[in-house]
Amino acid sequence: MKFLPFNKLRQRWQDWLEKRRERELAQMQERLNQEQWRNSLANRAHDADLAAGYNLSHFNTMQ
């Protein structure tokens, strides 16, 4: 194998790091989108309970 000049090696390393950073950011964004979707579903269910006249603390007091 031919010896790679330091600059070329460094450039490959920086390219790899940049691609890795982009992949991690995409994964973080996907997780954030899923979490926001779950939160919006929970908020909609809570709003529907309130609109139907159910107070969530009502269920905790009646055993």
PDB file of C-alpha atoms in Angstrom:
ATOM      1  CA  MET A   1       0.000   0.000   0.000  1.00  0.00           C
ATOM      2  CA  LYS A   2       1.251   3.397  -0.959  1.00  0.00           C
ATOM      3  CA  PHE A   3       1.816   5.925   1.833  1.00  0.00           C
ATOM      4  CA  LEU A   4      -0.874   8.611   1.882  1.00  0.00           C
ATOM      5  CA  PRO A   5       0.314  12.162   2.405  1.00  0.00           C
ATOM      6  CA  PHE A   6      -0.690  13.630   5.724  1.00  0.00           C
ATOM      7  CA  ASN A   7      -3.021  16.212   4.164  1.00  0.00           C
ATOM      8  CA  LYS A   8      -4.926  13.569   2.238  1.00  0.00           C
ATOM      9  CA  LEU A   9      -5.244  11.420   5.326  1.00  0.00           C
ATOM     10  CA  ARG A  10      -6.432  14.393   7.354  1.00  0.00           C
ATOM     11  CA  GLN A  11      -8.958  15.277   4.655  1.00  0.00           C
ATOM     12  CA  ARG A  12     -10.373  11.737   4.700  1.00  0.00           C
ATOM     13  CA  TRP A  13     -10.642  11.913   8.491  1.00  0.00           C
ATOM     14  CA  GLN A  14     -12.458  15.262   8.334  1.00  0.00           C
ATOM     15  CA  ASP A  15     -14.826  13.967   5.637  1.00  0.00           C
ATOM     16  CA  TRP A  16     -15.615  10.906   7.743  1.00  0.00           C
ATOM     17  CA  LEU A  17     -16.240  13.058  10.824  1.00  0.00           C
ATOM     18  CA  GLU A  18     -18.512  15.384   8.856  1.00  0.00           C
ATOM     19  CA  LYS A  19     -20.574  12.494   7.483  1.00  0.00           C
ATOM     20  CA  ARG A  20     -20.821  10.991  10.950  1.00  0.00           C
ATOM     21  CA  ARG A  21     -21.954  14.339  12.381  1.00  0.00           C
ATOM     22  CA  GLU A  22     -24.613  14.648   9.664  1.00  0.00           C
ATOM     23  CA  ARG A  23     -25.885  11.127  10.396  1.00  0.00           C
ATOM     24  CA  GLU A  24     -26.061  11.820  14.136  1.00  0.00           C
ATOM     25  CA  LEU A  25     -27.910  15.099  13.569  1.00  0.00           C
ATOM     26  CA  ALA A  26     -30.410  13.321  11.309  1.00  0.00           C
ATOM     27  CA  GLN A  27     -30.977  10.651  13.971  1.00  0.00           C
ATOM     28  CA  MET A  28     -31.425  13.280  16.678  1.00  0.00           C
ATOM     29  CA  GLN A  29     -33.911  15.177  14.506  1.00  0.00           C
ATOM     30  CA  GLU A  30     -35.864  11.970  13.848  1.00  0.00           C
ATOM     31  CA  ARG A  31     -36.018  11.191  17.585  1.00  0.00           C
ATOM     32  CA  LEU A  32     -37.143  14.752  18.297  1.00  0.00           C
ATOM     33  CA  ASN A  33     -39.879  14.499  15.646  1.00  0.00           C
ATOM     34  CA  GLN A  34     -41.132  11.228  17.156  1.00  0.00           C
ATOM     35  CA  GLU A  35     -41.134  12.720  20.649  1.00  0.00           C
ATOM     36  CA  GLN A  36     -43.044  15.807  19.475  1.00  0.00           C
ATOM     37  CA  TRP A  37     -45.576  13.556  17.721  1.00  0.00           C
ATOM     38  CA  ARG A  38     -46.101  11.519  20.914  1.00  0.00           C
ATOM     39  CA  ASN A  39     -46.486  14.717  22.939  1.00  0.00           C
ATOM     40  CA  SER A  40     -49.006  16.145  20.484  1.00  0.00           C
ATOM     41  CA  LEU A  41     -51.046  12.913  20.668  1.00  0.00           C
ATOM     42  CA  ALA A  42     -50.994  13.033  24.475  1.00  0.00           C
ATOM     43  CA  ASN A  43     -52.031  16.699  24.448  1.00  0.00           C
ATOM     44  CA  ARG A  44     -54.876  15.965  22.034  1.00  0.00           C
ATOM     45  CA  ALA A  45     -56.113  13.121  24.249  1.00  0.00           C
ATOM     46  CA  HIS A  46     -55.910  15.384  27.303  1.00  0.00           C
ATOM     47  CA  ASP A  47     -57.781  18.176  25.481  1.00  0.00           C
ATOM     48  CA  ALA A  48     -60.443  15.682  24.410  1.00  0.00           C
ATOM     49  CA  ASP A  49     -60.859  14.537  28.029  1.00  0.00           C
ATOM     50  CA  LEU A  50     -61.242  18.138  29.166  1.00  0.00           C
ATOM     51  CA  ALA A  51     -63.717  18.869  26.359  1.00  0.00           C
ATOM     52  CA  ALA A  52     -65.750  15.812  27.399  1.00  0.00           C
ATOM     53  CA  GLY A  53     -65.892  17.153  30.941  1.00  0.00           C
ATOM     54  CA  TYR A  54     -63.451  14.733  32.498  1.00  0.00           C
ATOM     55  CA  ASN A  55     -60.901  16.165  34.853  1.00  0.00           C
ATOM     56  CA  LEU A  56     -57.945  13.781  35.075  1.00  0.00           C
ATOM     57  CA  SER A  57     -57.639  14.298  38.831  1.00  0.00           C
ATOM     58  CA  HIS A  58     -61.221  12.998  39.090  1.00  0.00           C
ATOM     59  CA  PHE A  59     -59.972   9.500  38.249  1.00  0.00           C
ATOM     60  CA  ASN A  60     -57.272   9.656  40.905  1.00  0.00           C
ATOM     61  CA  THR A  61     -59.714  10.510  43.720  1.00  0.00           C
ATOM     62  CA  MET A  62     -62.311   7.837  42.955  1.00  0.00           C
ATOM     63  CA  GLN A  63     -61.004   4.464  44.027  1.00  0.00           C
TER      64      GLN A  63
END
